[in-house]
Amino acid sequence: MSTQMQLAREGKITDVMRQVAAEEQIEAEVLRDRVARGTVAIPANIHHTNLKARGVGEGLRIKVNANIGTSSTYPDIEPELEKLDEAVRCGADAVMDLSTGSNIDVSRQKIIEHSPIMVGTVPLYQATVRAIREHGAVVEMTEEDILQTIEKQAKDGADFMTLHCGVTREAIERMRRQGRIMDIVSRGGSFIAGWMLHNERENPLYEHYDDILDICEKYDVTISLGDGMRPGCTADATDRGQLTELITLGELVDRAWRRGVQVMVEGPGHVPYDQIEANMKLEKRICRNAPFYVLGPLVTDVAPGYDHITAAIGGTLAAVSGADFLCYVTPAEHLALPTIEDVHTGVITSRIAAHAADLVRGIPGAREWDRRMAEARKQLDWEAQLSLAIDPELAETKRGARNKKGEEACSMCGDYCAVKIISKYFDKPVCPCDD
C-alpha cells in the first residue's frame, strides 16, 4: 500500500486528492504537486473508512482542530462523542483524541468510527498509562510499549499522530542551562523528558524513528512532530530549548519525506505578539515549508477563562505569517476539562481566526463570503445575514432577543440606521447630465 505522498510522486491523482482539490477550489494537479513536495499533507489513514479528507498546507484554507477525549476524572466516552458531534457541527476539520481514561482503546475506536473528519492521537499518552498500570511508573515504560501503541493506534485508523521525537537530551540540557520559568508544559514532552532523565538515555521516539516511519508508511499515517519543548508562558518563548527542538524536527521532516511519509510540524503555545511572525518564518525555513500546526499561540498568560480570545489573537497572525492548522483553545484552557459549550466556543473562535487569515492569504471563496455578508447588510436582509454568519444560531438568538419580529433595522440604531438613511440618497439613479 502506497502513501498519498508516494502516489503523488508517481504522478498519480488519487480520489482523496480529487476530493480535497474540489473542496479547496484548486486544480487537482496543483494539489498533487504540493503533496509530492510535502508542502501539503492529507492525513487519511487507510483504515478510517468514513473520512471526508482534508488537506493541510500551502495555498489551502486554514484548518481547525478540536481536542476531545476522556480523562482519569471523567472516563466516560459518551460525552466526548457528543463533543465530537458538536465540533463537526461547528465546522472543525479535525479532532484529536487525548484520552487518558480507563479504556483508551475503546475510546479511540469509537471516536474514529464516529468521526467524518480527521482524527489525531498522542500515542505517548496511552503508552505512559499502560506503563503505570503494568510497571508501576512512567519511567519503566519500554521502547516496545511505545512502538506497540503506535502500531495499534495506526491499525485502528488514526489519521495523524503527535510524536515528541524532537525532545532530545541536547534540547533538554540547553533549556536547563538557559533557565525557564515553566520548564516543560507539554504533557507528552514531560513524560518523555522524565523518562530520559531518570534512565539517562536518549529519547526512544528519536532513536526508533525509522521503526515509526515503517508503521506510518504501512497505514499512511501523517506524523505530526510534537513540540514537547514549547513555551508554557510568554517569558519562555523562542528560547534555546524550543529552537534546538525545532532544528531537530526539520531534520526529521527530511527523513520522513525520503520515505514518502507525510508530516506536519507542531508549533509553540505561548508567544508574545511581536515574536509570532518570526516563529512562523523560522519553522517554515527550517522545516522546508512543511505544514505548520500551532496551539494558539496565546499572546498573554493572564486571561484564564478568556484564552480562546488570546489564542485567536495569536492564531490570526500566526496563520497570516505561515501557519496552516490551528488547534483550538477553549475558555476552559488552564482551568478544566472543556464542556460541550466550551468546545462550541473554541471551534467557532478558532474558525474566525482562520477565516481572517484566509482573507489575507487569498484563499478561494474567503472574500466572496465576506462580500455576500456585506451585500446582505446593505439590503438589510436579515435572513441572509443570519444564514451567512459563522455561528448562525448565536446570531439569530442575539437578533431575536432585542428586536421585534420583522423589524428592518436593529435595536442598536433604531430609527437612526445609517444604512437605511444613506440609501435614500445613494440609491437614487444618477442623472446622465450630472457627468
mmCIF file of N, CA, C and O in Angstrom, residues 199-250:
data_model
loop_
_atom_site.group_PDB
_atom_site.id
_atom_site.type_symbol
_atom_site.label_atom_id
_atom_site.label_comp_id
_atom_site.label_asym_id
_atom_site.label_seq_id
_atom_site.Cartn_x
_atom_site.Cartn_y
_atom_site.Cartn_z
ATOM 1 N N ASN A 199 16.289 7.544 33.252
ATOM 2 C CA ASN A 199 17.029 6.405 32.700
ATOM 3 C C ASN A 199 18.372 6.799 32.097
ATOM 4 O O ASN A 199 19.138 5.924 31.676
ATOM 5 N N GLU A 200 18.636 8.127 32.043
ATOM 6 C CA GLU A 200 19.878 8.637 31.475
ATOM 7 C C GLU A 200 20.103 8.078 30.073
ATOM 8 O O GLU A 200 21.186 7.604 29.706
ATOM 9 N N ARG A 201 19.039 8.167 29.264
ATOM 10 C CA ARG A 201 19.081 7.646 27.889
ATOM 11 C C ARG A 201 18.461 8.657 26.938
ATOM 12 O O ARG A 201 17.750 9.583 27.357
ATOM 13 N N GLU A 202 18.712 8.465 25.662
ATOM 14 C CA GLU A 202 18.148 9.324 24.633
ATOM 15 C C GLU A 202 16.675 8.974 24.420
ATOM 16 O O GLU A 202 16.201 7.889 24.806
ATOM 17 N N ASN A 203 15.948 9.896 23.842
ATOM 18 C CA ASN A 203 14.527 9.730 23.547
ATOM 19 C C ASN A 203 14.310 8.522 22.640
ATOM 20 O O ASN A 203 14.813 8.492 21.515
ATOM 21 N N PRO A 204 13.551 7.520 23.085
ATOM 22 C CA PRO A 204 13.312 6.348 22.228
ATOM 23 C C PRO A 204 12.521 6.685 20.964
ATOM 24 O O PRO A 204 12.661 5.991 19.949
ATOM 25 N N LEU A 205 11.698 7.730 20.999
ATOM 26 C CA LEU A 205 10.992 8.141 19.787
ATOM 27 C C LEU A 205 11.968 8.652 18.734
ATOM 28 O O LEU A 205 11.749 8.471 17.524
ATOM 29 N N TYR A 206 13.046 9.275 19.184
ATOM 30 C CA TYR A 206 14.089 9.751 18.272
ATOM 31 C C TYR A 206 14.941 8.580 17.794
ATOM 32 O O TYR A 206 15.234 8.452 16.594
ATOM 33 N N GLU A 207 15.330 7.713 18.703
ATOM 34 C CA GLU A 207 16.198 6.591 18.343
ATOM 35 C C GLU A 207 15.505 5.572 17.452
ATOM 36 O O GLU A 207 16.145 4.921 16.632
ATOM 37 N N HIS A 208 14.191 5.435 17.609
ATOM 38 C CA HIS A 208 13.437 4.439 16.823
ATOM 39 C C HIS A 208 12.603 5.101 15.726
ATOM 40 O O HIS A 208 11.577 4.567 15.310
ATOM 41 N N TYR A 209 13.066 6.239 15.239
ATOM 42 C CA TYR A 209 12.303 6.983 14.246
ATOM 43 C C TYR A 209 12.085 6.170 12.966
ATOM 44 O O TYR A 209 11.010 6.215 12.363
ATOM 45 N N ASP A 210 13.077 5.392 12.557
ATOM 46 C CA ASP A 210 12.906 4.566 11.355
ATOM 47 C C ASP A 210 11.825 3.515 11.552
ATOM 48 O O ASP A 210 11.063 3.201 10.623
ATOM 49 N N ASP A 211 11.737 2.948 12.751
ATOM 50 C CA ASP A 211 10.671 1.984 13.039
ATOM 51 C C ASP A 211 9.307 2.663 12.984
ATOM 52 O O ASP A 211 8.319 2.075 12.507
ATOM 53 N N ILE A 212 9.237 3.899 13.473
ATOM 54 C CA ILE A 212 7.992 4.663 13.422
ATOM 55 C C ILE A 212 7.603 4.942 11.972
ATOM 56 O O ILE A 212 6.427 4.834 11.592
ATOM 57 N N LEU A 213 8.595 5.284 11.147
ATOM 58 C CA LEU A 213 8.317 5.518 9.727
ATOM 59 C C LEU A 213 7.781 4.263 9.057
ATOM 60 O O LEU A 213 6.899 4.347 8.186
ATOM 61 N N ASP A 214 8.277 3.100 9.448
ATOM 62 C CA ASP A 214 7.757 1.839 8.892
ATOM 63 C C ASP A 214 6.259 1.722 9.148
ATOM 64 O O ASP A 214 5.480 1.351 8.253
ATOM 65 N N ILE A 215 5.848 2.025 10.374
ATOM 66 C CA ILE A 215 4.439 1.908 10.749
ATOM 67 C C ILE A 215 3.604 2.932 9.998
ATOM 68 O O ILE A 215 2.550 2.614 9.434
ATOM 69 N N CYS A 216 4.059 4.172 9.976
ATOM 70 C CA CYS A 216 3.279 5.239 9.348
ATOM 71 C C CYS A 216 3.167 5.036 7.839
ATOM 72 O O CYS A 216 2.135 5.348 7.236
ATOM 73 N N GLU A 217 4.205 4.526 7.223
ATOM 74 C CA GLU A 217 4.143 4.222 5.790
ATOM 75 C C GLU A 217 3.119 3.122 5.515
ATOM 76 O O GLU A 217 2.359 3.189 4.548
ATOM 77 N N LYS A 218 3.060 2.143 6.370
ATOM 78 C CA LYS A 218 2.163 0.999 6.172
ATOM 79 C C LYS A 218 0.703 1.412 6.166
ATOM 80 O O LYS A 218 -0.102 0.911 5.370
ATOM 81 N N TYR A 219 0.327 2.354 7.047
ATOM 82 C CA TYR A 219 -1.075 2.747 7.194
ATOM 83 C C TYR A 219 -1.352 4.148 6.636
ATOM 84 O O TYR A 219 -2.475 4.627 6.721
ATOM 85 N N ASP A 220 -0.361 4.789 6.057
ATOM 86 C CA ASP A 220 -0.424 6.176 5.602
ATOM 87 C C ASP A 220 -0.904 7.097 6.724
ATOM 88 O O ASP A 220 -1.856 7.868 6.579
ATOM 89 N N VAL A 221 -0.217 7.000 7.848
ATOM 90 C CA VAL A 221 -0.441 7.910 8.972
ATOM 91 C C VAL A 221 0.463 9.122 8.795
ATOM 92 O O VAL A 221 1.654 8.976 8.509
ATOM 93 N N THR A 222 -0.087 10.291 8.943
ATOM 94 C CA THR A 222 0.707 11.515 8.894
ATOM 95 C C THR A 222 1.332 11.760 10.261
ATOM 96 O O THR A 222 0.636 11.770 11.281
ATOM 97 N N ILE A 223 2.648 11.936 10.284
ATOM 98 C CA ILE A 223 3.332 12.260 11.533
ATOM 99 C C ILE A 223 3.161 13.747 11.814
ATOM 100 O O ILE A 223 3.393 14.584 10.949
ATOM 101 N N SER A 224 2.727 14.066 13.027
ATOM 102 C CA SER A 224 2.678 15.449 13.484
ATOM 103 C C SER A 224 3.771 15.593 14.536
ATOM 104 O O SER A 224 3.607 15.139 15.675
ATOM 105 N N LEU A 225 4.889 16.158 14.124
ATOM 106 C CA LEU A 225 6.053 16.226 15.009
ATOM 107 C C LEU A 225 5.775 17.186 16.156
ATOM 108 O O LEU A 225 5.677 18.396 15.977
ATOM 109 N N GLY A 226 5.628 16.642 17.347
ATOM 110 C CA GLY A 226 5.176 17.402 18.500
ATOM 111 C C GLY A 226 6.216 18.366 19.029
ATOM 112 O O GLY A 226 7.421 18.119 18.956
ATOM 113 N N ASP A 227 5.728 19.470 19.577
ATOM 114 C CA ASP A 227 6.601 20.488 20.165
ATOM 115 C C ASP A 227 6.647 20.303 21.672
ATOM 116 O O ASP A 227 6.091 21.077 22.437
ATOM 117 N N GLY A 228 7.336 19.267 22.096
ATOM 118 C CA GLY A 228 7.426 18.957 23.516
ATOM 119 C C GLY A 228 8.148 20.008 24.329
ATOM 120 O O GLY A 228 8.003 20.065 25.546
ATOM 121 N N MET A 229 8.922 20.854 23.655
ATOM 122 C CA MET A 229 9.666 21.908 24.347
ATOM 123 C C MET A 229 9.003 23.267 24.162
ATOM 124 O O MET A 229 9.637 24.309 24.368
ATOM 125 N N ARG A 230 7.746 23.278 23.796
ATOM 126 C CA ARG A 230 7.078 24.557 23.553
ATOM 127 C C ARG A 230 7.020 25.395 24.826
ATOM 128 O O ARG A 230 6.944 24.864 25.935
ATOM 129 N N PRO A 231 7.055 26.714 24.682
ATOM 130 C CA PRO A 231 6.994 27.587 25.860
ATOM 131 C C PRO A 231 5.615 27.563 26.502
ATOM 132 O O PRO A 231 4.602 27.630 25.814
ATOM 133 N N GLY A 232 5.584 27.502 27.826
ATOM 134 C CA GLY A 232 4.330 27.499 28.555
ATOM 135 C C GLY A 232 3.955 28.845 29.119
ATOM 136 O O GLY A 232 2.939 28.999 29.786
ATOM 137 N N CYS A 233 4.778 29.851 28.851
ATOM 138 C CA CYS A 233 4.482 31.228 29.225
ATOM 139 C C CYS A 233 5.243 32.134 28.268
ATOM 140 O O CYS A 233 6.216 31.708 27.634
ATOM 141 N N THR A 234 4.810 33.366 28.165
ATOM 142 C CA THR A 234 5.424 34.256 27.184
ATOM 143 C C THR A 234 6.899 34.521 27.481
ATOM 144 O O THR A 234 7.694 34.750 26.571
ATOM 145 N N ALA A 235 7.277 34.470 28.755
ATOM 146 C CA ALA A 235 8.673 34.725 29.121
ATOM 147 C C ALA A 235 9.616 33.645 28.614
ATOM 148 O O ALA A 235 10.821 33.886 28.456
ATOM 149 N N ASP A 236 9.095 32.436 28.343
ATOM 150 C CA ASP A 236 9.938 31.324 27.895
ATOM 151 C C ASP A 236 9.991 31.192 26.378
ATOM 152 O O ASP A 236 10.661 30.286 25.858
ATOM 153 N N ALA A 237 9.301 32.053 25.646
ATOM 154 C CA ALA A 237 9.179 31.898 24.195
ATOM 155 C C ALA A 237 10.505 32.113 23.476
ATOM 156 O O ALA A 237 11.325 32.927 23.873
ATOM 157 N N THR A 238 10.670 31.341 22.412
ATOM 158 C CA THR A 238 11.793 31.485 21.472
ATOM 159 C C THR A 238 13.130 31.346 22.190
ATOM 160 O O THR A 238 14.074 32.094 21.917
ATOM 161 N N ASP A 239 13.224 30.375 23.091
ATOM 162 C CA ASP A 239 14.486 30.165 23.799
ATOM 163 C C ASP A 239 15.272 29.030 23.151
ATOM 164 O O ASP A 239 14.873 28.455 22.143
ATOM 165 N N ARG A 240 16.400 28.683 23.741
ATOM 166 C CA ARG A 240 17.298 27.709 23.117
ATOM 167 C C ARG A 240 16.711 26.310 23.078
ATOM 168 O O ARG A 240 16.917 25.566 22.107
ATOM 169 N N GLY A 241 15.972 25.938 24.128
ATOM 170 C CA GLY A 241 15.357 24.614 24.123
ATOM 171 C C GLY A 241 14.353 24.467 22.998
ATOM 172 O O GLY A 241 14.340 23.457 22.278
ATOM 173 N N GLN A 242 13.494 25.458 22.836
ATOM 174 C CA GLN A 242 12.489 25.436 21.771
ATOM 175 C C GLN A 242 13.153 25.373 20.403
ATOM 176 O O GLN A 242 12.745 24.586 19.540
ATOM 177 N N LEU A 243 14.176 26.191 20.185
ATOM 178 C CA LEU A 243 14.805 26.255 18.863
ATOM 179 C C LEU A 243 15.669 25.034 18.585
ATOM 180 O O LEU A 243 15.763 24.593 17.428
ATOM 181 N N THR A 244 16.278 24.457 19.600
ATOM 182 C CA THR A 244 17.035 23.217 19.401
ATOM 183 C C THR A 244 16.102 22.103 18.946
ATOM 184 O O THR A 244 16.423 21.345 18.019
ATOM 185 N N GLU A 245 14.943 22.008 19.584
ATOM 186 C CA GLU A 245 13.958 21.010 19.166
ATOM 187 C C GLU A 245 13.518 21.274 17.721
ATOM 188 O O GLU A 245 13.396 20.336 16.925
ATOM 189 N N LEU A 246 13.268 22.526 17.370
ATOM 190 C CA LEU A 246 12.808 22.849 16.026
ATOM 191 C C LEU A 246 13.820 22.425 14.968
ATOM 192 O O LEU A 246 13.447 21.888 13.914
ATOM 193 N N ILE A 247 15.103 22.628 15.228
ATOM 194 C CA ILE A 247 16.134 22.204 14.276
ATOM 195 C C ILE A 247 16.094 20.693 14.085
ATOM 196 O O ILE A 247 16.186 20.181 12.963
ATOM 197 N N THR A 248 15.922 19.962 15.182
ATOM 198 C CA THR A 248 15.812 18.504 15.090
ATOM 199 C C THR A 248 14.580 18.109 14.283
ATOM 200 O O THR A 248 14.635 17.184 13.450
ATOM 201 N N LEU A 249 13.463 18.803 14.507
ATOM 202 C CA LEU A 249 12.242 18.483 13.764
ATOM 203 C C LEU A 249 12.435 18.701 12.263
ATOM 204 O O LEU A 249 11.915 17.937 11.446
ATOM 205 N N GLY A 250 13.187 19.739 11.898
ATOM 206 C CA GLY A 250 13.469 19.961 10.488
ATOM 207 C C GLY A 250 14.207 18.782 9.873
ATOM 208 O O GLY A 250 13.914 18.356 8.737
#
